[in-house]
XYZ file of C-alpha atoms in Angstrom:
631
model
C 112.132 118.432 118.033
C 109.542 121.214 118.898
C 106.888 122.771 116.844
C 107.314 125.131 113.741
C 107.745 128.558 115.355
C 104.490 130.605 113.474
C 105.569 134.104 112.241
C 104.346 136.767 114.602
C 101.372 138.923 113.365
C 102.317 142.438 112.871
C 100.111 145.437 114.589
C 100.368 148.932 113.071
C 99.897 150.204 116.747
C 102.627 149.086 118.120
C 106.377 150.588 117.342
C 108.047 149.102 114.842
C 111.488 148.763 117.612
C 108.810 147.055 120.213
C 107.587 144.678 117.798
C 110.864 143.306 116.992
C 111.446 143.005 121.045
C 108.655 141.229 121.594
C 109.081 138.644 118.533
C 112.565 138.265 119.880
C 111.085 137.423 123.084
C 109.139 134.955 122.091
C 111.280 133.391 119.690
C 113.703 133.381 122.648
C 111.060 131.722 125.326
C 110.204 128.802 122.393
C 113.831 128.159 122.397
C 114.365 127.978 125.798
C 111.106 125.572 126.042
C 112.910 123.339 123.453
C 115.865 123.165 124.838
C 114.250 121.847 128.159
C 112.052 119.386 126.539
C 114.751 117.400 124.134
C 118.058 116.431 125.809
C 121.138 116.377 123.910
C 122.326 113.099 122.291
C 124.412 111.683 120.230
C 126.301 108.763 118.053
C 128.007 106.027 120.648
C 130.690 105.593 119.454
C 131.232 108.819 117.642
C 133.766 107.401 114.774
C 135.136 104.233 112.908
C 138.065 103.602 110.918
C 137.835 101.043 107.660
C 140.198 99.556 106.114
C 140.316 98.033 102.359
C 139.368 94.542 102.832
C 136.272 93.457 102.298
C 133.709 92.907 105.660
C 135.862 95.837 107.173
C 133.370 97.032 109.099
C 132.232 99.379 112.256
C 128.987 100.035 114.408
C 127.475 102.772 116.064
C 123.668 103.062 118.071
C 121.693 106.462 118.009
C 119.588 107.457 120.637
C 115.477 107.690 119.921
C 114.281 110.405 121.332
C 111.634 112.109 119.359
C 111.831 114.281 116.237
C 110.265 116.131 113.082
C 112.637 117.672 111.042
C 111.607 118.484 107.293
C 115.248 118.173 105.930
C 118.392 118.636 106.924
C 118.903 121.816 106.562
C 116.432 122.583 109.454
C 117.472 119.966 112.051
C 119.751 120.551 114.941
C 122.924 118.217 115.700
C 122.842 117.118 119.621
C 118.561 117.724 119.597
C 116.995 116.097 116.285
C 120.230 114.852 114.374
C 123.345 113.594 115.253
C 126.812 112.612 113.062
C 129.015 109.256 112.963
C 132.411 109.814 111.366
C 133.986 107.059 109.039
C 137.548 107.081 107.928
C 139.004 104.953 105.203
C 142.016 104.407 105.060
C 144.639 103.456 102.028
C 144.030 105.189 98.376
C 141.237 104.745 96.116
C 142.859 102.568 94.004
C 142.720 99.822 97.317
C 139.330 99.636 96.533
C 138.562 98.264 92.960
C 135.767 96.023 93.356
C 134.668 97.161 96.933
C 131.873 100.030 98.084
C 131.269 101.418 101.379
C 127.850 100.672 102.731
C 125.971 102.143 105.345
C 123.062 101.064 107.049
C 120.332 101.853 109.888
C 118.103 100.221 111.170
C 115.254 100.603 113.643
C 112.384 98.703 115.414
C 109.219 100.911 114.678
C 108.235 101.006 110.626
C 105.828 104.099 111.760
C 109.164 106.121 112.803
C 111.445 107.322 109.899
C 114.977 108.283 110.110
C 116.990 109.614 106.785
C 120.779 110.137 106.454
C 123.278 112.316 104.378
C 126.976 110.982 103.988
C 128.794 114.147 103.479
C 132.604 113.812 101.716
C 134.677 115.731 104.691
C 133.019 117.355 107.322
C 129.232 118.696 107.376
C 130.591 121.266 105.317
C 131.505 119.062 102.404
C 129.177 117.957 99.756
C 126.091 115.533 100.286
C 127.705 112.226 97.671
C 124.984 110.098 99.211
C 121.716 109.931 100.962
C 118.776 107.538 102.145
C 115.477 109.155 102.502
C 112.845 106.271 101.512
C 110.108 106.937 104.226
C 107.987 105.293 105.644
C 106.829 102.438 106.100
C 110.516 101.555 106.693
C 113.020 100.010 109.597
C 115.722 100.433 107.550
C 117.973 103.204 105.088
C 120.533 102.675 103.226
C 123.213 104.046 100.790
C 126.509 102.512 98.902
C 129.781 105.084 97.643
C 132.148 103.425 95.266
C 135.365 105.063 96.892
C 137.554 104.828 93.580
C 135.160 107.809 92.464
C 134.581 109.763 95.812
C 137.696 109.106 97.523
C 139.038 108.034 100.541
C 139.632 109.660 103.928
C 136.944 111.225 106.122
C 133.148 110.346 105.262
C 130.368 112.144 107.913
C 126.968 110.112 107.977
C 124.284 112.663 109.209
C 121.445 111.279 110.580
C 118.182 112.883 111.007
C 115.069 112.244 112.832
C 112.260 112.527 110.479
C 109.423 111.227 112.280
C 110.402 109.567 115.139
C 108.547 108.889 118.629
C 110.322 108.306 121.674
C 112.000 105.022 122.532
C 112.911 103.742 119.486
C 116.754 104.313 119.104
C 118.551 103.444 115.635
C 121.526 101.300 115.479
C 124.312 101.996 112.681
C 126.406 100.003 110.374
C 128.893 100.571 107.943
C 131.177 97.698 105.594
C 133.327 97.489 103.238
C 132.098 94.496 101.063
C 131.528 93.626 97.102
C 129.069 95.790 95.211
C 125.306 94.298 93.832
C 125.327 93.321 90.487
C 121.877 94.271 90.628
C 121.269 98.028 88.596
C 117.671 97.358 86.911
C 114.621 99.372 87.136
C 112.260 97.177 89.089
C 108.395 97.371 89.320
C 106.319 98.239 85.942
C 106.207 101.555 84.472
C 103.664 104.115 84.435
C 100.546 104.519 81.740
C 99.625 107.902 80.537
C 96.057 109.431 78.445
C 95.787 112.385 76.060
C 92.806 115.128 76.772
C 92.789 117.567 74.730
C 90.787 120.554 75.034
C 87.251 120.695 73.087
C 86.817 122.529 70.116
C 86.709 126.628 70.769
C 88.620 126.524 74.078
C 92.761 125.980 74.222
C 93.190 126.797 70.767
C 95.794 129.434 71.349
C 97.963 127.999 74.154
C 101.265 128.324 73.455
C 103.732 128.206 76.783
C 101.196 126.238 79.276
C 101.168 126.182 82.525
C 98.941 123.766 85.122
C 98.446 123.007 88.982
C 96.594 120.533 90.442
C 94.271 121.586 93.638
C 94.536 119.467 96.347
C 91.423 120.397 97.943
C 88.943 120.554 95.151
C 90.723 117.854 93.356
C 90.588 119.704 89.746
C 93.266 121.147 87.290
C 93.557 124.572 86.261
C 95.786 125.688 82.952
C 96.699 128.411 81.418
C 98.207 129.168 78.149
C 97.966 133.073 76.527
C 94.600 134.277 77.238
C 92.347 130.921 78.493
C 92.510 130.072 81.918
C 90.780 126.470 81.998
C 89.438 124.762 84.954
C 89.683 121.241 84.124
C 87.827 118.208 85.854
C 87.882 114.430 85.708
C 85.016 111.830 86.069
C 86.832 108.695 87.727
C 83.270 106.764 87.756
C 84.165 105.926 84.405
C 86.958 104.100 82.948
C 89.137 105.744 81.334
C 88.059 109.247 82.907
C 86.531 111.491 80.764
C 87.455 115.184 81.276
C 85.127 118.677 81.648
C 86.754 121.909 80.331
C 85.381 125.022 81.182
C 86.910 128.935 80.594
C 87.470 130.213 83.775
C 89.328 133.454 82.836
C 90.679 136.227 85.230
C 88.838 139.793 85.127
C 92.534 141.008 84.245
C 94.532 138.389 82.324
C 92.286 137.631 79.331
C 93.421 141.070 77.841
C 96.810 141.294 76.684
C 99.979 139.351 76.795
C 103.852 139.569 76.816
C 103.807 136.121 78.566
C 101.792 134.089 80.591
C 101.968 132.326 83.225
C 99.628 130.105 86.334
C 100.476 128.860 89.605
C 98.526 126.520 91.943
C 99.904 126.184 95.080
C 98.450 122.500 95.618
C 97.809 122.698 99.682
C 96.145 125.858 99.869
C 94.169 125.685 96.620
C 95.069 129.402 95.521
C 95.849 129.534 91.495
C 97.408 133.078 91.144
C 97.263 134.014 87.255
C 99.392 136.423 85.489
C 100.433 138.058 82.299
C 103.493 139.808 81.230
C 102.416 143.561 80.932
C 105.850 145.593 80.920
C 107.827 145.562 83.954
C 105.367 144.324 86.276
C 102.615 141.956 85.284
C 98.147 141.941 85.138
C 97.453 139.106 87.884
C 94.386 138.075 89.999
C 94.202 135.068 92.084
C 91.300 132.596 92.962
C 90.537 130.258 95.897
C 88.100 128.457 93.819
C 89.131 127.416 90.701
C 88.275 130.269 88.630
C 84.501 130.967 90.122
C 85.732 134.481 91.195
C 89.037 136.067 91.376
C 90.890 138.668 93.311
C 92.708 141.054 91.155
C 96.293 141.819 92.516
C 99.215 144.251 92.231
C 100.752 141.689 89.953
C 104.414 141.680 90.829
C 107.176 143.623 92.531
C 108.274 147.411 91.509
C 110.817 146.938 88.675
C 110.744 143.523 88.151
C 111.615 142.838 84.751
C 110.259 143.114 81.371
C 110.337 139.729 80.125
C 110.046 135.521 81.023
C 108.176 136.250 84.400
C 107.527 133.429 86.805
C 105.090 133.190 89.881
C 105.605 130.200 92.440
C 105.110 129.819 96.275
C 104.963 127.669 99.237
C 105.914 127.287 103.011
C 107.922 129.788 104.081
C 111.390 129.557 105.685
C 110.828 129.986 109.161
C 112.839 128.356 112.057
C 112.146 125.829 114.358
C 112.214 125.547 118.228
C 115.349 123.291 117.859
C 117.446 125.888 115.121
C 116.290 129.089 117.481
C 118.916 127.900 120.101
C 121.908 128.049 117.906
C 120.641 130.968 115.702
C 117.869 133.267 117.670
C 118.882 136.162 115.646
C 118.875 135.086 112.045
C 115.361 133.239 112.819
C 114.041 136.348 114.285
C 114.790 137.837 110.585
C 113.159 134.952 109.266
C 110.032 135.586 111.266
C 109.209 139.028 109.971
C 109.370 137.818 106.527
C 106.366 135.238 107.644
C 102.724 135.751 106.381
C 100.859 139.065 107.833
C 97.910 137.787 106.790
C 96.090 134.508 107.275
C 97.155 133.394 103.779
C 99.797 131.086 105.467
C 102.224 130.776 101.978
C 104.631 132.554 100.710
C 103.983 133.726 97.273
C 107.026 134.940 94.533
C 107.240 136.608 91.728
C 110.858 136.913 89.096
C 111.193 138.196 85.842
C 114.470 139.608 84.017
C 115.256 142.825 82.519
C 117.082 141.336 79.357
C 120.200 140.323 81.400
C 119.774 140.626 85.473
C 116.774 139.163 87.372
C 115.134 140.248 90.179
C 112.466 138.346 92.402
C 109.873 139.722 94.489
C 108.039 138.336 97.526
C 104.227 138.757 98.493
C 103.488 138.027 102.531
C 99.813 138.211 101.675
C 99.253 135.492 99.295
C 99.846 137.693 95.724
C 97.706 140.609 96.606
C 100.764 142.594 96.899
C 104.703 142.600 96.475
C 107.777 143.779 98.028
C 110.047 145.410 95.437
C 112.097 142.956 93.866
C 115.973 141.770 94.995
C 118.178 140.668 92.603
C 118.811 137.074 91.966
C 121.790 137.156 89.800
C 123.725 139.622 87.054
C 124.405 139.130 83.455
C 127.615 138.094 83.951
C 126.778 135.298 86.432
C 123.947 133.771 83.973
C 122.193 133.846 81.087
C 118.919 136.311 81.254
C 116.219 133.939 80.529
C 115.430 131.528 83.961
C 113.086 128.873 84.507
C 110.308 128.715 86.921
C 110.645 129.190 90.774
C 109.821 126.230 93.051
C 109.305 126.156 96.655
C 110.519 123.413 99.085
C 108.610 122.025 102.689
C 111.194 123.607 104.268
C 111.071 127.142 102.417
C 113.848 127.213 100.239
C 113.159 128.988 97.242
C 114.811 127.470 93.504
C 115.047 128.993 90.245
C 116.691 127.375 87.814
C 118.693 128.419 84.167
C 120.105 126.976 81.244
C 123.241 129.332 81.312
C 125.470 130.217 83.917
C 129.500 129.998 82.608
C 129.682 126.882 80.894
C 127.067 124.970 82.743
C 123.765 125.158 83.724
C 122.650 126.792 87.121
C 120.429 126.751 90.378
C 119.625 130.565 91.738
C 118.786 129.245 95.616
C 117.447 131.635 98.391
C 117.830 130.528 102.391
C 115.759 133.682 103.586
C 112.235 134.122 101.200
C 113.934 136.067 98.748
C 116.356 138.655 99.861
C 119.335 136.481 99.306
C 120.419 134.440 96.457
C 123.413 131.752 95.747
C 124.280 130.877 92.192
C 125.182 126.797 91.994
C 126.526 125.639 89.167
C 124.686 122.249 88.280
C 128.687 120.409 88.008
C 127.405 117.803 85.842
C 125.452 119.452 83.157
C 126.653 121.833 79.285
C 124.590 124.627 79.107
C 121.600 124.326 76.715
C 118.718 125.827 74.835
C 115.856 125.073 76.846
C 114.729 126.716 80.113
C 116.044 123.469 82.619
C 113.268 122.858 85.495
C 113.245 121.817 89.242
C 111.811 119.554 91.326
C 111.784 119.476 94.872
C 110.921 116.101 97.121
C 109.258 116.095 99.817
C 112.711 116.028 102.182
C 114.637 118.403 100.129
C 115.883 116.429 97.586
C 116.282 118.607 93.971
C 115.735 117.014 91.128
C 117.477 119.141 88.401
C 115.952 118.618 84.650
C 117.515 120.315 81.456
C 118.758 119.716 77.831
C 122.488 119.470 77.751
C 124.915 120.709 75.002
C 124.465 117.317 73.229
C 120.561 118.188 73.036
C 119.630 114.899 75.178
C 117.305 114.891 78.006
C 119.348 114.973 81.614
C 118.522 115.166 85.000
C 120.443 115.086 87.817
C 120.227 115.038 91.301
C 121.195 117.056 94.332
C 120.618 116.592 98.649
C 122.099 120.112 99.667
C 120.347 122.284 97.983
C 122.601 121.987 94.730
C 125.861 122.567 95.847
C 126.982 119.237 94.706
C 124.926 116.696 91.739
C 124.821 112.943 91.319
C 123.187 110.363 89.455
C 123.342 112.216 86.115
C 121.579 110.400 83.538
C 120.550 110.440 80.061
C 116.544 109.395 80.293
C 115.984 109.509 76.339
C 118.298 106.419 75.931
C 115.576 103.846 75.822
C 114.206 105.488 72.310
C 117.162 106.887 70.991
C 116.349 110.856 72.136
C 119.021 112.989 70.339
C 117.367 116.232 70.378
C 114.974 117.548 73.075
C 113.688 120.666 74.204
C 111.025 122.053 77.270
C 111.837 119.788 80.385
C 110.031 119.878 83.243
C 110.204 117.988 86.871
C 107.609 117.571 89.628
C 108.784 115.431 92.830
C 106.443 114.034 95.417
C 108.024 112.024 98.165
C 111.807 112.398 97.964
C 112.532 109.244 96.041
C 110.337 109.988 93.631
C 109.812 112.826 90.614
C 108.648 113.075 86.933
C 110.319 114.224 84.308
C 108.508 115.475 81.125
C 109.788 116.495 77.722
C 109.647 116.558 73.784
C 111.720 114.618 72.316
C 112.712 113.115 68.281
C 115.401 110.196 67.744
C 116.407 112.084 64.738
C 119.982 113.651 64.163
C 120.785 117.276 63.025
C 119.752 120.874 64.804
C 116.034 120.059 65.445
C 115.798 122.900 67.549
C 117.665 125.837 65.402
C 116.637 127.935 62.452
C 115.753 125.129 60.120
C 118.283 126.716 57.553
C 120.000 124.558 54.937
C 118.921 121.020 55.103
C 115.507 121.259 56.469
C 115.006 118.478 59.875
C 112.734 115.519 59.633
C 111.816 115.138 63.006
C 108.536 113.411 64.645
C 108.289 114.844 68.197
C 106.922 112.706 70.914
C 106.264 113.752 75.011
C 107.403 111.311 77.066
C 107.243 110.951 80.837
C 110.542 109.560 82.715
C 109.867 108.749 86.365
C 111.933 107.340 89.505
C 110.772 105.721 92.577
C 114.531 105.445 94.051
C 115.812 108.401 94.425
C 117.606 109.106 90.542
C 118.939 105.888 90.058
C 116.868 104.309 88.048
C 114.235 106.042 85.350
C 111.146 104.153 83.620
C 110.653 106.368 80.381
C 107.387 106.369 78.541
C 106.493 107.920 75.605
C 103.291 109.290 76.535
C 102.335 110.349 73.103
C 102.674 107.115 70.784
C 99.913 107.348 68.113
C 100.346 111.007 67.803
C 102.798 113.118 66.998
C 102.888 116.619 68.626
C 105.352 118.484 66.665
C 106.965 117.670 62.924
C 109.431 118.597 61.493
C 111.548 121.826 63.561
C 110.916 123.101 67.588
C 112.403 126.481 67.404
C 114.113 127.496 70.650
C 115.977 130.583 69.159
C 112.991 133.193 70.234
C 112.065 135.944 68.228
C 114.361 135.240 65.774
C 113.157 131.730 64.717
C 111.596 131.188 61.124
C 107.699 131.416 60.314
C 106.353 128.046 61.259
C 108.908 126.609 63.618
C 108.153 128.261 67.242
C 103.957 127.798 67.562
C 105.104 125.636 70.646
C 107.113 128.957 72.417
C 108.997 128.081 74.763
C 108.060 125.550 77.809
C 105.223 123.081 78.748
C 104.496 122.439 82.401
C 103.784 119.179 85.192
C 102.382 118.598 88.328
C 100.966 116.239 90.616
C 97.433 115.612 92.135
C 97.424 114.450 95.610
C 96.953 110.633 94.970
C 100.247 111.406 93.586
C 99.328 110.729 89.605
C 101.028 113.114 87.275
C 99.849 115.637 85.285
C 101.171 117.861 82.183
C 99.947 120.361 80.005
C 101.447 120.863 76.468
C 101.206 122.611 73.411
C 99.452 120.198 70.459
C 101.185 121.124 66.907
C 100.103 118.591 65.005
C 96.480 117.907 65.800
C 94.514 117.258 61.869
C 94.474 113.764 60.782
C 96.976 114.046 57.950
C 99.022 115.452 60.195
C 99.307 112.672 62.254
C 99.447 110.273 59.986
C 102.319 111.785 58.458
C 103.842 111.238 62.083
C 102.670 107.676 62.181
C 104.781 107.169 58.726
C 107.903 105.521 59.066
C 109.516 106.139 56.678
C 108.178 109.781 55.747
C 110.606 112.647 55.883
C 109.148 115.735 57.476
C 109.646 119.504 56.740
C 107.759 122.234 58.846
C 105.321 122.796 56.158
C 104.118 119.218 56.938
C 103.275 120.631 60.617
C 99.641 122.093 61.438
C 101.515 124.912 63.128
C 98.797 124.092 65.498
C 99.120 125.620 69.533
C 96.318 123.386 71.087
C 95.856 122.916 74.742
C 96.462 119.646 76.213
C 96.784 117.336 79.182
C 98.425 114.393 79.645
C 97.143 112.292 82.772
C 98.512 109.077 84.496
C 96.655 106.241 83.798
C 97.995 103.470 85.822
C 101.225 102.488 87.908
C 102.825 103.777 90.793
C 102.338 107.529 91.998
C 104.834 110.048 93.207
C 103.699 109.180 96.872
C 104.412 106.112 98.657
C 101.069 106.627 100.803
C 98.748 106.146 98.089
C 100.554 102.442 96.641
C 97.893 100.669 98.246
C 95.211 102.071 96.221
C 96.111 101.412 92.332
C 95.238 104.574 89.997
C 92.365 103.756 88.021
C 93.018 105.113 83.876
């Protein structure tokens, strides 16, 4: 596969009709380039047929030339992907007691090939996928036809990272399922910090990012803006606060919000100030900032959200197929040398809108609209960027499930996706997107348990739904969020109370006795299997009621607002920044107190600012497993 094809820069001198012509141009000569260097290839044979028996089985061999495709949305079939068809043949029924596995393999552990089984055609949805990584010679996946069907199965493969000369050889069988569905490997540690006395005390909705380059956190919650720092020559790590506020955002508030985008190291900082929003950015952790427009012309009034990273841009490969659409793509690249894509949403009590920046939040386009009242609820979550550019929003709302707002094309276009398996809730739902493209979909269902669910085409279809509170009994929940680092692997974070009732409603009648924990849920394999933690054992951080009714909540049941945050450093530990309610020591020992019952006046009513950091265990990437995270 050839390079990443750079957007052009744009010169005021030249005519706007010229520019265009010469991008085009270029674009076109790149293509051409491409299509010289990487011949065609594909599956030999192109097809099997399986029958219900088990060892039914059928073989195909790839070709290995090389490749670098982010996901599969930007790969090309014939250049840097290819397809084997499998048919199965009888009804479902025929197979009680057998799956369908697939299997490739390879020579080189340094090269790494992923696949997508789509139901149907290429068309149909993704039901299965196998994107470990590397170090791997192998990926694999198992369907259970009696739930997906029979008929025509299409096995996508795509080269990752592959070199030259190392071709991959396919299998796929009909044989006996494992009996094997447990969690393996030992789960995650987590520490509190919380932030010293004087700074953090009013941080209600916080947000945090983690700078790759500098290695610090920066937080935000109403007016502080914290630069946070960890000493790692002791054990545990002990942690340096310092205010680090923005000449514009430490003023007044509607809502507030930070990004970090983790390569780059820029934390753009915002707060709510009618339609549009006070913002400044800084590329150094707070020493000095740049103050900005703030958002797009009429963006919304309310529940604004900044996010960013790569943005969509073709390849060599896609620019033969499509030279037109990529050229579009182009012009929406950076103009300056900022190289990210920077966005900012918000909603005007019903519609959203989102707005993009091409110079790295100095400045916005006016904002497009992402979806109408009548497709979802007002109120969305917060936007996450993929590798490959695609842009997510999530919401709690949309019909009678929960949705996915998507955009193909930096935010001029936007898809609506209902999340299939999911009630629609009270809590914003978040996103998570792996390093491959996988979506890891977070949210509170209808039954007020903790969820998350996973997608491989960019939501249009959702599997491995699960229920992460079951190992301590979660039956209310509220504020999820979801980082992912490699694609097999994401954190889930949320409040949670085993107790029954409506622990998130207007406390009226029988008041709710609930002790609210965080706890951390994380994967390693892709969704299937969760290790949940409660990250917040000795402590309580909320008794009693977590309002999630807005404005109209009762006195003393919504300090907390309305979401918490997560992120990643890039060892891969996990961050995430809450809001501390209960924070005096009567407090928590009333949380400590088995057999207490809790009301809100129990609570301290308390919005402190803090951080909960991975001690010990696996991180989100595979890269780092050879160095163990030190607490």
């Amino acid at each position: 596969m050839g390079p990443t094809v750079p957007a052009l820069p744009l010169n005021s001198a030249i005519p706007s009709n010229l520019k265009l012509s010469l991008k085009l141009r270029q674009l076109f000569l790149v293509a051409l380039s491409a299509a010289l260097v990487f011949p065609a290839f594909a599956s030999t044979p192109t097809s099997g047929t399986l029958t219900p028996s088990n060892g039914s089985s059928t073989t195909w061999a790839g070709s290995g030339i090389a490749g670098a495709t982010t996901d599969e949305t930007t790969c090309v079939d014939g250049t840097d992907c290819d397809v084997f068809t499998i048919t199965l043949t009888g009804a479902p029924s025929n197979y009680q007691g057998l799956v369908l596995s697939i299997k490739i393999t390879h020579s080189n552990s340094l090269n790494d090939y992923d696949f997508y089984v789509h139901k149907g055609d290429l068309s149909g949805p993704v039901i299965a996928s196998a994107t470990a990584g590397i170090p791997e010679t192998s990926e694999s996946a198992v369907i259970d036809p009696t739930v997906s069907g029979t008929g025509v199965y299409t096995v996508h493969v795509v080269d990752s990272t592959v070199a030259p000369g190392d071709p991959y050889s396919g299998v796929a069988t009909i044989t006996t399922p494992s009996t094997d569905s447990v969690a393996h490997g030992t789960a995650p540690t987590y520490a509190n910090y919380q932030s010293p006395p004087g700074l953090g005390d009013s941080s209600g909705e916080p947000s945090i990012g983690a700078n790759f380059n500098s290695g610090r956190i920066m937080t935000q919650a109403v007016f502080d803006t914290l630069q946070v720092s960890f000493n790692t020559a002791t054990s545990p790590a002990t942690a340096t606060w310092l205010l680090q506020d923005g000449p514009n955002t430490s003023i007044t508030t509607l809502d507030p919000i930070l990004f970090t985008d983790s390569q780059t190291g820029r934390t753009v900082v915002s707060q709510l100030f009618g339609t549009t929003s006070l913002s400044a950015f800084t590329d150094n952790d707070g020493a000095t900032y740049t103050a900005s427009q703030g958002g797009g012309i009429a963006s919304g009034v309310d529940h604004q959200t900044v996010g960013g990273g790569p943005f969509r841009l073709c390849t060599a490969d896609q620019l033969i197929a499509t030279p037109v659409p990529c050229a579009q793509l182009a012009a929406r690249g950076p103009l300056t040398q900022y190289p990210h894509a920077v966005y900012y949403a918000s909603q005007d009590i019903g519609d959203a809108e989102m707005a993009l920046s091409q110079d790295g939040g100095l400045t916005y386009e006016a904002a497009h609209p992402m979806y109408t009242l009548v497709q979802c609820g007002g109120l969305h979550g917060h936007i996450k960027v993929g590798k490959s550019g695609i842009v997510y929003v999530p919401n709690k709302s949309c019909g009678s499930t929960q949705g996915l707002i998507v955009s193909m094309d930096n935010g001029i276009t936007f898809t609506v996706e209902p999340v299939t398996t999911s009630t629609s809730g009270t809590s914003d739902p978040s996103v998570g997107v792996g390093a491959k493209g996988r979506v890891y979909f977070g949210y509170i269902g209808g039954d007020g348990h903790p969820h998350i669910t996973v997608s491989d085409d960019q939501g249009r279809s959702w599997h491995y739904d699960l229920d992460v509170g079951v190992p301590f009994a979660i039956r209310n929940a509220v504020f999820p969020e979801v980082v992912a680092g490699d694609n097999d692997r994401a954190s889930y974070f949320f409040l949670g109370t085993p107790s029954a009732g409506d622990g998130t409603g207007a406390d009226t009648g029988t008041p709710f006795s609930g002790v609210w924990h965080g706890y951390v849920a994380t994967t390693y394999d892709g969704g299937k299997n969760w290790f949940t933690v409660d990250a917040t054992p000795t402590d309580a951080v909320q008794l009693g009621v977590i309002c999630t009714q807005g404005t109209t909540c009762p006195n003393g049941t919504r300090n907390l607002l309305d979401f918490n945050d997560i992120t990643v450093d890039k060892v891969g530990r996990v961050f995430t920044a809450y809001t501390d309610g209960c924070i005096t020591a009567a407090c928590i020992a009333k949380g400590n107190n088995a057999t207490a019952s809790h009301t809100r006046l129990d609570n301290d009513q308390a919005t402190k600012a803090t951080i909960i950091r991975q001690s010990t265990g696996k991180g989100l990437f595979k890269s780092q497993d050879s160095t163990p995270l030190r607490p």
